[in-house]
Amino acid sequence: MQANREKEVAQHHDGGFSVPETNSFGHTFRNYDAESARQDGVENFYGTNHINQTYDF
């Protein structure tokens, strides 16, 4: 655990702000460039809603 903390502290971006690789639950943060199992479904959902969107609510 100490080694992970030292690794996180060593990662500094923009004026010394420490950016960890994972959150407190052990999950990685959002990587919008990475492919995921849900990517096609999400793109289809947003594309369909965008096409069928009307001006009137």
PDBQT receptor file of N, H, CA, C and O in Angstrom, charges set to zero:
ATOM      1  N   MET A   1       0.827  -1.191   0.000  1.00  0.00    +0.000 N 
ATOM      2  CA  MET A   1       0.000   0.000   0.000  1.00  0.00    +0.000 C 
ATOM      3  C   MET A   1       0.873   1.257   0.000  1.00  0.00    +0.000 C 
ATOM      4  O   MET A   1       0.568   2.234  -0.683  1.00  0.00    +0.000 OA
ATOM      5  N   GLN A   2       1.944   1.220   0.762  1.00  0.00    +0.000 N 
ATOM      6  H   GLN A   2       2.192   0.426   1.317  1.00  0.00    +0.000 HD
ATOM      7  CA  GLN A   2       2.854   2.361   0.820  1.00  0.00    +0.000 C 
ATOM      8  C   GLN A   2       3.484   2.628  -0.542  1.00  0.00    +0.000 C 
ATOM      9  O   GLN A   2       3.668   3.783  -0.926  1.00  0.00    +0.000 OA
ATOM     10  N   ALA A   3       3.818   1.562  -1.278  1.00  0.00    +0.000 N 
ATOM     11  H   ALA A   3       3.668   0.624  -0.967  1.00  0.00    +0.000 HD
ATOM     12  CA  ALA A   3       4.428   1.730  -2.597  1.00  0.00    +0.000 C 
ATOM     13  C   ALA A   3       3.459   2.403  -3.553  1.00  0.00    +0.000 C 
ATOM     14  O   ALA A   3       3.870   3.246  -4.351  1.00  0.00    +0.000 OA
ATOM     15  N   ASN A   4       2.167   2.046  -3.488  1.00  0.00    +0.000 N 
ATOM     16  H   ASN A   4       1.833   1.361  -2.840  1.00  0.00    +0.000 HD
ATOM     17  CA  ASN A   4       1.163   2.685  -4.340  1.00  0.00    +0.000 C 
ATOM     18  C   ASN A   4       1.042   4.162  -4.015  1.00  0.00    +0.000 C 
ATOM     19  O   ASN A   4       0.928   4.991  -4.918  1.00  0.00    +0.000 OA
ATOM     20  N   ARG A   5       1.066   4.497  -2.734  1.00  0.00    +0.000 N 
ATOM     21  H   ARG A   5       1.158   3.823  -2.001  1.00  0.00    +0.000 HD
ATOM     22  CA  ARG A   5       0.946   5.892  -2.320  1.00  0.00    +0.000 C 
ATOM     23  C   ARG A   5       2.146   6.697  -2.810  1.00  0.00    +0.000 C 
ATOM     24  O   ARG A   5       1.995   7.828  -3.271  1.00  0.00    +0.000 OA
ATOM     25  N   GLU A   6       3.327   6.113  -2.710  1.00  0.00    +0.000 N 
ATOM     26  H   GLU A   6       3.449   5.193  -2.335  1.00  0.00    +0.000 HD
ATOM     27  CA  GLU A   6       4.525   6.803  -3.191  1.00  0.00    +0.000 C 
ATOM     28  C   GLU A   6       4.464   7.009  -4.694  1.00  0.00    +0.000 C 
ATOM     29  O   GLU A   6       4.914   8.037  -5.199  1.00  0.00    +0.000 OA
ATOM     30  N   LYS A   7       3.909   6.040  -5.413  1.00  0.00    +0.000 N 
ATOM     31  H   LYS A   7       3.543   5.205  -5.002  1.00  0.00    +0.000 HD
ATOM     32  CA  LYS A   7       3.770   6.159  -6.861  1.00  0.00    +0.000 C 
ATOM     33  C   LYS A   7       2.799   7.283  -7.206  1.00  0.00    +0.000 C 
ATOM     34  O   LYS A   7       3.034   8.046  -8.143  1.00  0.00    +0.000 OA
ATOM     35  N   GLU A   8       1.694   7.385  -6.440  1.00  0.00    +0.000 N 
ATOM     36  H   GLU A   8       1.502   6.765  -5.679  1.00  0.00    +0.000 HD
ATOM     37  CA  GLU A   8       0.715   8.438  -6.684  1.00  0.00    +0.000 C 
ATOM     38  C   GLU A   8       1.309   9.810  -6.404  1.00  0.00    +0.000 C 
ATOM     39  O   GLU A   8       1.070  10.756  -7.154  1.00  0.00    +0.000 OA
ATOM     40  N   VAL A   9       2.075   9.921  -5.339  1.00  0.00    +0.000 N 
ATOM     41  H   VAL A   9       2.269   9.152  -4.730  1.00  0.00    +0.000 HD
ATOM     42  CA  VAL A   9       2.677  11.195  -4.978  1.00  0.00    +0.000 C 
ATOM     43  C   VAL A   9       3.682  11.623  -6.032  1.00  0.00    +0.000 C 
ATOM     44  O   VAL A   9       3.866  12.819  -6.262  1.00  0.00    +0.000 OA
ATOM     45  N   ALA A  10       4.332  10.672  -6.672  1.00  0.00    +0.000 N 
ATOM     46  H   ALA A  10       4.183   9.701  -6.486  1.00  0.00    +0.000 HD
ATOM     47  CA  ALA A  10       5.337  10.978  -7.687  1.00  0.00    +0.000 C 
ATOM     48  C   ALA A  10       4.722  11.525  -8.970  1.00  0.00    +0.000 C 
ATOM     49  O   ALA A  10       5.427  12.122  -9.784  1.00  0.00    +0.000 OA
ATOM     50  N   GLN A  11       3.438  11.334  -9.161  1.00  0.00    +0.000 N 
ATOM     51  H   GLN A  11       2.865  10.849  -8.500  1.00  0.00    +0.000 HD
ATOM     52  CA  GLN A  11       2.778  11.803 -10.379  1.00  0.00    +0.000 C 
ATOM     53  C   GLN A  11       2.227  13.208 -10.151  1.00  0.00    +0.000 C 
ATOM     54  O   GLN A  11       1.213  13.377  -9.474  1.00  0.00    +0.000 OA
ATOM     55  N   HIS A  12       2.880  14.191 -10.702  1.00  0.00    +0.000 N 
ATOM     56  H   HIS A  12       3.704  14.053 -11.252  1.00  0.00    +0.000 HD
ATOM     57  CA  HIS A  12       2.444  15.571 -10.536  1.00  0.00    +0.000 C 
ATOM     58  C   HIS A  12       2.192  16.186 -11.905  1.00  0.00    +0.000 C 
ATOM     59  O   HIS A  12       2.970  15.996 -12.840  1.00  0.00    +0.000 OA
ATOM     60  N   HIS A  13       1.103  16.919 -12.006  1.00  0.00    +0.000 N 
ATOM     61  H   HIS A  13       0.471  17.073 -11.246  1.00  0.00    +0.000 HD
ATOM     62  CA  HIS A  13       0.744  17.611 -13.234  1.00  0.00    +0.000 C 
ATOM     63  C   HIS A  13       0.242  18.999 -12.861  1.00  0.00    +0.000 C 
ATOM     64  O   HIS A  13      -0.408  19.165 -11.828  1.00  0.00    +0.000 OA
ATOM     65  N   ASP A  14       0.526  19.970 -13.666  1.00  0.00    +0.000 N 
ATOM     66  H   ASP A  14       1.054  19.835 -14.505  1.00  0.00    +0.000 HD
ATOM     67  CA  ASP A  14       0.009  21.325 -13.504  1.00  0.00    +0.000 C 
ATOM     68  C   ASP A  14       0.215  21.892 -12.097  1.00  0.00    +0.000 C 
ATOM     69  O   ASP A  14      -0.739  22.019 -11.330  1.00  0.00    +0.000 OA
ATOM     70  N   GLY A  15       1.408  22.217 -11.776  1.00  0.00    +0.000 N 
ATOM     71  H   GLY A  15       2.183  22.113 -12.399  1.00  0.00    +0.000 HD
ATOM     72  CA  GLY A  15       1.673  22.893 -10.524  1.00  0.00    +0.000 C 
ATOM     73  C   GLY A  15       1.697  22.012  -9.295  1.00  0.00    +0.000 C 
ATOM     74  O   GLY A  15       1.451  22.508  -8.196  1.00  0.00    +0.000 OA
ATOM     75  N   GLY A  16       1.977  20.751  -9.426  1.00  0.00    +0.000 N 
ATOM     76  H   GLY A  16       2.177  20.348 -10.319  1.00  0.00    +0.000 HD
ATOM     77  CA  GLY A  16       2.141  19.895  -8.270  1.00  0.00    +0.000 C 
ATOM     78  C   GLY A  16       0.901  19.168  -7.813  1.00  0.00    +0.000 C 
ATOM     79  O   GLY A  16       0.939  18.527  -6.763  1.00  0.00    +0.000 OA
ATOM     80  N   PHE A  17      -0.185  19.231  -8.536  1.00  0.00    +0.000 N 
ATOM     81  H   PHE A  17      -0.216  19.753  -9.389  1.00  0.00    +0.000 HD
ATOM     82  CA  PHE A  17      -1.391  18.497  -8.154  1.00  0.00    +0.000 C 
ATOM     83  C   PHE A  17      -1.173  17.018  -8.397  1.00  0.00    +0.000 C 
ATOM     84  O   PHE A  17      -0.838  16.619  -9.512  1.00  0.00    +0.000 OA
ATOM     85  N   SER A  18      -1.355  16.203  -7.380  1.00  0.00    +0.000 N 
ATOM     86  H   SER A  18      -1.627  16.527  -6.474  1.00  0.00    +0.000 HD
ATOM     87  CA  SER A  18      -1.132  14.765  -7.476  1.00  0.00    +0.000 C 
ATOM     88  C   SER A  18      -2.328  14.095  -8.138  1.00  0.00    +0.000 C 
ATOM     89  O   SER A  18      -3.462  14.261  -7.690  1.00  0.00    +0.000 OA
ATOM     90  N   VAL A  19      -2.081  13.345  -9.196  1.00  0.00    +0.000 N 
ATOM     91  H   VAL A  19      -1.160  13.210  -9.560  1.00  0.00    +0.000 HD
ATOM     92  CA  VAL A  19      -3.144  12.669  -9.936  1.00  0.00    +0.000 C 
ATOM     93  C   VAL A  19      -2.989  11.166  -9.751  1.00  0.00    +0.000 C 
ATOM     94  O   VAL A  19      -2.071  10.573 -10.316  1.00  0.00    +0.000 OA
ATOM     95  N   PRO A  20      -3.868  10.535  -8.969  1.00  0.00    +0.000 N 
ATOM     96  CA  PRO A  20      -3.768   9.087  -8.774  1.00  0.00    +0.000 C 
ATOM     97  C   PRO A  20      -4.254   8.327 -10.001  1.00  0.00    +0.000 C 
ATOM     98  O   PRO A  20      -5.038   8.849 -10.793  1.00  0.00    +0.000 OA
ATOM     99  N   GLU A  21      -3.784   7.089 -10.155  1.00  0.00    +0.000 N 
ATOM    100  H   GLU A  21      -3.146   6.665  -9.512  1.00  0.00    +0.000 HD
ATOM    101  CA  GLU A  21      -4.225   6.265 -11.278  1.00  0.00    +0.000 C 
ATOM    102  C   GLU A  21      -5.599   5.655 -11.027  1.00  0.00    +0.000 C 
ATOM    103  O   GLU A  21      -6.347   5.399 -11.971  1.00  0.00    +0.000 OA
ATOM    104  N   THR A  22      -5.935   5.422  -9.761  1.00  0.00    +0.000 N 
ATOM    105  H   THR A  22      -5.328   5.630  -8.994  1.00  0.00    +0.000 HD
ATOM    106  CA  THR A  22      -7.225   4.823  -9.419  1.00  0.00    +0.000 C 
ATOM    107  C   THR A  22      -7.886   5.618  -8.307  1.00  0.00    +0.000 C 
ATOM    108  O   THR A  22      -7.229   6.360  -7.577  1.00  0.00    +0.000 OA
ATOM    109  N   ASN A  23      -9.216   5.448  -8.191  1.00  0.00    +0.000 N 
ATOM    110  H   ASN A  23      -9.750   4.845  -8.784  1.00  0.00    +0.000 HD
ATOM    111  CA  ASN A  23      -9.934   6.105  -7.111  1.00  0.00    +0.000 C 
ATOM    112  C   ASN A  23      -9.910   5.235  -5.862  1.00  0.00    +0.000 C 
ATOM    113  O   ASN A  23      -9.242   4.201  -5.849  1.00  0.00    +0.000 OA
ATOM    114  N   SER A  24     -10.619   5.630  -4.816  1.00  0.00    +0.000 N 
ATOM    115  H   SER A  24     -11.162   6.470  -4.827  1.00  0.00    +0.000 HD
ATOM    116  CA  SER A  24     -10.579   4.897  -3.552  1.00  0.00    +0.000 C 
ATOM    117  C   SER A  24     -11.224   3.520  -3.634  1.00  0.00    +0.000 C 
ATOM    118  O   SER A  24     -11.022   2.693  -2.746  1.00  0.00    +0.000 OA
ATOM    119  N   PHE A  25     -11.996   3.263  -4.683  1.00  0.00    +0.000 N 
ATOM    120  H   PHE A  25     -12.160   3.935  -5.404  1.00  0.00    +0.000 HD
ATOM    121  CA  PHE A  25     -12.623   1.959  -4.863  1.00  0.00    +0.000 C 
ATOM    122  C   PHE A  25     -11.785   1.034  -5.741  1.00  0.00    +0.000 C 
ATOM    123  O   PHE A  25     -12.173  -0.109  -5.982  1.00  0.00    +0.000 OA
ATOM    124  N   GLY A  26     -10.646   1.516  -6.217  1.00  0.00    +0.000 N 
ATOM    125  H   GLY A  26     -10.330   2.444  -6.021  1.00  0.00    +0.000 HD
ATOM    126  CA  GLY A  26      -9.770   0.706  -7.046  1.00  0.00    +0.000 C 
ATOM    127  C   GLY A  26     -10.096   0.772  -8.524  1.00  0.00    +0.000 C 
ATOM    128  O   GLY A  26      -9.506   0.044  -9.322  1.00  0.00    +0.000 OA
ATOM    129  N   HIS A  27     -11.032   1.639  -8.900  1.00  0.00    +0.000 N 
ATOM    130  H   HIS A  27     -11.511   2.230  -8.251  1.00  0.00    +0.000 HD
ATOM    131  CA  HIS A  27     -11.410   1.778 -10.303  1.00  0.00    +0.000 C 
ATOM    132  C   HIS A  27     -10.590   2.889 -10.945  1.00  0.00    +0.000 C 
ATOM    133  O   HIS A  27     -10.243   3.874 -10.294  1.00  0.00    +0.000 OA
ATOM    134  N   THR A  28     -10.287   2.723 -12.219  1.00  0.00    +0.000 N 
ATOM    135  H   THR A  28     -10.569   1.923 -12.749  1.00  0.00    +0.000 HD
ATOM    136  CA  THR A  28      -9.565   3.769 -12.928  1.00  0.00    +0.000 C 
ATOM    137  C   THR A  28     -10.524   4.889 -13.279  1.00  0.00    +0.000 C 
ATOM    138  O   THR A  28     -11.735   4.682 -13.361  1.00  0.00    +0.000 OA
ATOM    139  N   PHE A  29      -9.981   6.065 -13.483  1.00  0.00    +0.000 N 
ATOM    140  H   PHE A  29      -8.998   6.233 -13.416  1.00  0.00    +0.000 HD
ATOM    141  CA  PHE A  29     -10.797   7.202 -13.854  1.00  0.00    +0.000 C 
ATOM    142  C   PHE A  29     -11.201   7.099 -15.319  1.00  0.00    +0.000 C 
ATOM    143  O   PHE A  29     -10.673   6.266 -16.056  1.00  0.00    +0.000 OA
ATOM    144  N   ARG A  30     -12.114   7.926 -15.731  1.00  0.00    +0.000 N 
ATOM    145  H   ARG A  30     -12.543   8.603 -15.132  1.00  0.00    +0.000 HD
ATOM    146  CA  ARG A  30     -12.626   7.863 -17.100  1.00  0.00    +0.000 C 
ATOM    147  C   ARG A  30     -11.509   8.052 -18.111  1.00  0.00    +0.000 C 
ATOM    148  O   ARG A  30     -10.697   8.971 -18.006  1.00  0.00    +0.000 OA
ATOM    149  N   ASN A  31     -11.487   7.169 -19.084  1.00  0.00    +0.000 N 
ATOM    150  H   ASN A  31     -12.147   6.422 -19.170  1.00  0.00    +0.000 HD
ATOM    151  CA  ASN A  31     -10.561   7.265 -20.196  1.00  0.00    +0.000 C 
ATOM    152  C   ASN A  31     -11.423   7.248 -21.450  1.00  0.00    +0.000 C 
ATOM    153  O   ASN A  31     -11.856   6.188 -21.901  1.00  0.00    +0.000 OA
ATOM    154  N   TYR A  32     -11.667   8.419 -22.005  1.00  0.00    +0.000 N 
ATOM    155  H   TYR A  32     -11.315   9.280 -21.639  1.00  0.00    +0.000 HD
ATOM    156  CA  TYR A  32     -12.588   8.528 -23.125  1.00  0.00    +0.000 C 
ATOM    157  C   TYR A  32     -12.024   7.944 -24.414  1.00  0.00    +0.000 C 
ATOM    158  O   TYR A  32     -12.773   7.704 -25.360  1.00  0.00    +0.000 OA
ATOM    159  N   ASP A  33     -10.727   7.713 -24.465  1.00  0.00    +0.000 N 
ATOM    160  H   ASP A  33     -10.118   7.908 -23.696  1.00  0.00    +0.000 HD
ATOM    161  CA  ASP A  33     -10.122   7.124 -25.654  1.00  0.00    +0.000 C 
ATOM    162  C   ASP A  33     -10.155   5.604 -25.639  1.00  0.00    +0.000 C 
ATOM    163  O   ASP A  33      -9.966   4.974 -26.680  1.00  0.00    +0.000 OA
ATOM    164  N   ALA A  34     -10.389   5.010 -24.490  1.00  0.00    +0.000 N 
ATOM    165  H   ALA A  34     -10.542   5.521 -23.644  1.00  0.00    +0.000 HD
ATOM    166  CA  ALA A  34     -10.383   3.548 -24.366  1.00  0.00    +0.000 C 
ATOM    167  C   ALA A  34     -11.702   2.955 -24.865  1.00  0.00    +0.000 C 
ATOM    168  O   ALA A  34     -12.769   3.539 -24.675  1.00  0.00    +0.000 OA
ATOM    169  N   GLU A  35     -11.612   1.804 -25.494  1.00  0.00    +0.000 N 
ATOM    170  H   GLU A  35     -10.745   1.330 -25.648  1.00  0.00    +0.000 HD
ATOM    171  CA  GLU A  35     -12.811   1.093 -25.933  1.00  0.00    +0.000 C 
ATOM    172  C   GLU A  35     -13.364   0.301 -24.756  1.00  0.00    +0.000 C 
ATOM    173  O   GLU A  35     -12.607  -0.292 -23.988  1.00  0.00    +0.000 OA
ATOM    174  N   SER A  36     -14.674   0.295 -24.618  1.00  0.00    +0.000 N 
ATOM    175  H   SER A  36     -15.289   0.777 -25.242  1.00  0.00    +0.000 HD
ATOM    176  CA  SER A  36     -15.289  -0.477 -23.548  1.00  0.00    +0.000 C 
ATOM    177  C   SER A  36     -16.391  -1.347 -24.134  1.00  0.00    +0.000 C 
ATOM    178  O   SER A  36     -16.774  -1.190 -25.293  1.00  0.00    +0.000 OA
ATOM    179  N   ALA A  37     -16.888  -2.254 -23.326  1.00  0.00    +0.000 N 
ATOM    180  H   ALA A  37     -16.577  -2.381 -22.384  1.00  0.00    +0.000 HD
ATOM    181  CA  ALA A  37     -17.942  -3.167 -23.771  1.00  0.00    +0.000 C 
ATOM    182  C   ALA A  37     -19.233  -2.417 -24.063  1.00  0.00    +0.000 C 
ATOM    183  O   ALA A  37     -20.048  -2.883 -24.860  1.00  0.00    +0.000 OA
ATOM    184  N   ARG A  38     -19.433  -1.272 -23.437  1.00  0.00    +0.000 N 
ATOM    185  H   ARG A  38     -18.771  -0.894 -22.790  1.00  0.00    +0.000 HD
ATOM    186  CA  ARG A  38     -20.674  -0.506 -23.604  1.00  0.00    +0.000 C 
ATOM    187  C   ARG A  38     -20.577   0.610 -24.633  1.00  0.00    +0.000 C 
ATOM    188  O   ARG A  38     -21.569   1.289 -24.897  1.00  0.00    +0.000 OA
ATOM    189  N   GLN A  39     -19.414   0.813 -25.213  1.00  0.00    +0.000 N 
ATOM    190  H   GLN A  39     -18.607   0.262 -24.999  1.00  0.00    +0.000 HD
ATOM    191  CA  GLN A  39     -19.196   1.954 -26.096  1.00  0.00    +0.000 C 
ATOM    192  C   GLN A  39     -20.175   2.002 -27.262  1.00  0.00    +0.000 C 
ATOM    193  O   GLN A  39     -20.745   3.058 -27.536  1.00  0.00    +0.000 OA
ATOM    194  N   ASP A  40     -20.385   0.881 -27.955  1.00  0.00    +0.000 N 
ATOM    195  H   ASP A  40     -19.922   0.024 -27.732  1.00  0.00    +0.000 HD
ATOM    196  CA  ASP A  40     -21.305   0.864 -29.100  1.00  0.00    +0.000 C 
ATOM    197  C   ASP A  40     -22.725   1.193 -28.673  1.00  0.00    +0.000 C 
ATOM    198  O   ASP A  40     -23.422   1.936 -29.365  1.00  0.00    +0.000 OA
ATOM    199  N   GLY A  41     -23.161   0.654 -27.552  1.00  0.00    +0.000 N 
ATOM    200  H   GLY A  41     -22.595   0.050 -26.990  1.00  0.00    +0.000 HD
ATOM    201  CA  GLY A  41     -24.506   0.929 -27.052  1.00  0.00    +0.000 C 
ATOM    202  C   GLY A  41     -24.701   2.383 -26.682  1.00  0.00    +0.000 C 
ATOM    203  O   GLY A  41     -25.747   2.967 -26.961  1.00  0.00    +0.000 OA
ATOM    204  N   VAL A  42     -23.698   2.964 -26.056  1.00  0.00    +0.000 N 
ATOM    205  H   VAL A  42     -22.848   2.489 -25.830  1.00  0.00    +0.000 HD
ATOM    206  CA  VAL A  42     -23.774   4.370 -25.660  1.00  0.00    +0.000 C 
ATOM    207  C   VAL A  42     -23.814   5.267 -26.890  1.00  0.00    +0.000 C 
ATOM    208  O   VAL A  42     -24.617   6.198 -26.949  1.00  0.00    +0.000 OA
ATOM    209  N   GLU A  43     -22.955   4.996 -27.874  1.00  0.00    +0.000 N 
ATOM    210  H   GLU A  43     -22.303   4.240 -27.826  1.00  0.00    +0.000 HD
ATOM    211  CA  GLU A  43     -22.945   5.802 -29.094  1.00  0.00    +0.000 C 
ATOM    212  C   GLU A  43     -24.269   5.688 -29.836  1.00  0.00    +0.000 C 
ATOM    213  O   GLU A  43     -24.775   6.683 -30.355  1.00  0.00    +0.000 OA
ATOM    214  N   ASN A  44     -24.834   4.490 -29.894  1.00  0.00    +0.000 N 
ATOM    215  H   ASN A  44     -24.423   3.682 -29.473  1.00  0.00    +0.000 HD
ATOM    216  CA  ASN A  44     -26.119   4.285 -30.553  1.00  0.00    +0.000 C 
ATOM    217  C   ASN A  44     -27.223   5.043 -29.816  1.00  0.00    +0.000 C 
ATOM    218  O   ASN A  44     -28.050   5.695 -30.452  1.00  0.00    +0.000 OA
ATOM    219  N   PHE A  45     -27.247   4.967 -28.496  1.00  0.00    +0.000 N 
ATOM    220  H   PHE A  45     -26.574   4.437 -27.979  1.00  0.00    +0.000 HD
ATOM    221  CA  PHE A  45     -28.254   5.639 -27.684  1.00  0.00    +0.000 C 
ATOM    222  C   PHE A  45     -28.217   7.149 -27.905  1.00  0.00    +0.000 C 
ATOM    223  O   PHE A  45     -29.249   7.763 -28.178  1.00  0.00    +0.000 OA
ATOM    224  N   TYR A  46     -27.036   7.746 -27.790  1.00  0.00    +0.000 N 
ATOM    225  H   TYR A  46     -26.198   7.248 -27.569  1.00  0.00    +0.000 HD
ATOM    226  CA  TYR A  46     -26.920   9.188 -27.960  1.00  0.00    +0.000 C 
ATOM    227  C   TYR A  46     -27.186   9.609 -29.402  1.00  0.00    +0.000 C 
ATOM    228  O   TYR A  46     -27.794  10.653 -29.638  1.00  0.00    +0.000 OA
ATOM    229  N   GLY A  47     -26.742   8.818 -30.357  1.00  0.00    +0.000 N 
ATOM    230  H   GLY A  47     -26.248   7.970 -30.165  1.00  0.00    +0.000 HD
ATOM    231  CA  GLY A  47     -27.000   9.135 -31.759  1.00  0.00    +0.000 C 
ATOM    232  C   GLY A  47     -28.478   9.108 -32.085  1.00  0.00    +0.000 C 
ATOM    233  O   GLY A  47     -28.981  10.007 -32.758  1.00  0.00    +0.000 OA
ATOM    234  N   THR A  48     -29.186   8.081 -31.615  1.00  0.00    +0.000 N 
ATOM    235  H   THR A  48     -28.777   7.350 -31.068  1.00  0.00    +0.000 HD
ATOM    236  CA  THR A  48     -30.628   7.967 -31.849  1.00  0.00    +0.000 C 
ATOM    237  C   THR A  48     -31.375   9.119 -31.196  1.00  0.00    +0.000 C 
ATOM    238  O   THR A  48     -32.264   9.707 -31.810  1.00  0.00    +0.000 OA
ATOM    239  N   ASN A  49     -31.026   9.445 -29.965  1.00  0.00    +0.000 N 
ATOM    240  H   ASN A  49     -30.303   8.967 -29.465  1.00  0.00    +0.000 HD
ATOM    241  CA  ASN A  49     -31.700  10.550 -29.280  1.00  0.00    +0.000 C 
ATOM    242  C   ASN A  49     -31.408  11.886 -29.952  1.00  0.00    +0.000 C 
ATOM    243  O   ASN A  49     -32.281  12.753 -30.000  1.00  0.00    +0.000 OA
ATOM    244  N   HIS A  50     -30.217  12.064 -30.462  1.00  0.00    +0.000 N 
ATOM    245  H   HIS A  50     -29.508  11.360 -30.423  1.00  0.00    +0.000 HD
ATOM    246  CA  HIS A  50     -29.878  13.310 -31.143  1.00  0.00    +0.000 C 
ATOM    247  C   HIS A  50     -30.664  13.445 -32.447  1.00  0.00    +0.000 C 
ATOM    248  O   HIS A  50     -31.166  14.525 -32.760  1.00  0.00    +0.000 OA
ATOM    249  N   ILE A  51     -30.770  12.366 -33.198  1.00  0.00    +0.000 N 
ATOM    250  H   ILE A  51     -30.362  11.489 -32.944  1.00  0.00    +0.000 HD
ATOM    251  CA  ILE A  51     -31.498  12.391 -34.470  1.00  0.00    +0.000 C 
ATOM    252  C   ILE A  51     -32.980  12.646 -34.251  1.00  0.00    +0.000 C 
ATOM    253  O   ILE A  51     -33.598  13.397 -35.006  1.00  0.00    +0.000 OA
ATOM    254  N   ASN A  52     -33.556  12.031 -33.228  1.00  0.00    +0.000 N 
ATOM    255  H   ASN A  52     -33.054  11.421 -32.615  1.00  0.00    +0.000 HD
ATOM    256  CA  ASN A  52     -34.994  12.132 -32.980  1.00  0.00    +0.000 C 
ATOM    257  C   ASN A  52     -35.378  13.292 -32.071  1.00  0.00    +0.000 C 
ATOM    258  O   ASN A  52     -36.543  13.420 -31.696  1.00  0.00    +0.000 OA
ATOM    259  N   GLN A  53     -34.443  14.115 -31.720  1.00  0.00    +0.000 N 
ATOM    260  H   GLN A  53     -33.497  14.011 -32.024  1.00  0.00    +0.000 HD
ATOM    261  CA  GLN A  53     -34.717  15.249 -30.846  1.00  0.00    +0.000 C 
ATOM    262  C   GLN A  53     -35.554  16.277 -31.590  1.00  0.00    +0.000 C 
ATOM    263  O   GLN A  53     -35.317  16.560 -32.764  1.00  0.00    +0.000 OA
ATOM    264  N   THR A  54     -36.529  16.829 -30.893  1.00  0.00    +0.000 N 
ATOM    265  H   THR A  54     -36.722  16.599 -29.939  1.00  0.00    +0.000 HD
ATOM    266  CA  THR A  54     -37.368  17.865 -31.493  1.00  0.00    +0.000 C 
ATOM    267  C   THR A  54     -37.069  19.199 -30.828  1.00  0.00    +0.000 C 
ATOM    268  O   THR A  54     -36.480  19.254 -29.749  1.00  0.00    +0.000 OA
ATOM    269  N   TYR A  55     -37.474  20.244 -31.471  1.00  0.00    +0.000 N 
ATOM    270  H   TYR A  55     -37.953  20.200 -32.348  1.00  0.00    +0.000 HD
ATOM    271  CA  TYR A  55     -37.272  21.576 -30.927  1.00  0.00    +0.000 C 
ATOM    272  C   TYR A  55     -38.236  21.834 -29.780  1.00  0.00    +0.000 C 
ATOM    273  O   TYR A  55     -37.867  22.446 -28.778  1.00  0.00    +0.000 OA
ATOM    274  N   ASP A  56     -39.487  21.362 -29.928  1.00  0.00    +0.000 N 
ATOM    275  H   ASP A  56     -39.787  20.865 -30.743  1.00  0.00    +0.000 HD
ATOM    276  CA  ASP A  56     -40.501  21.539 -28.894  1.00  0.00    +0.000 C 
ATOM    277  C   ASP A  56     -40.350  20.471 -27.827  1.00  0.00    +0.000 C 
ATOM    278  O   ASP A  56     -40.061  19.314 -28.132  1.00  0.00    +0.000 OA
ATOM    279  N   PHE A  57     -40.543  20.856 -26.590  1.00  0.00    +0.000 N 
ATOM    280  H   PHE A  57     -40.778  21.796 -26.342  1.00  0.00    +0.000 HD
ATOM    281  CA  PHE A  57     -40.474  19.891 -25.499  1.00  0.00    +0.000 C 
ATOM    282  C   PHE A  57     -41.849  19.589 -25.002  1.00  0.00    +0.000 C 
ATOM    283  O   PHE A  57     -42.011  18.793 -24.077  1.00  0.00    +0.000 OA
TER     284      PHE A  57
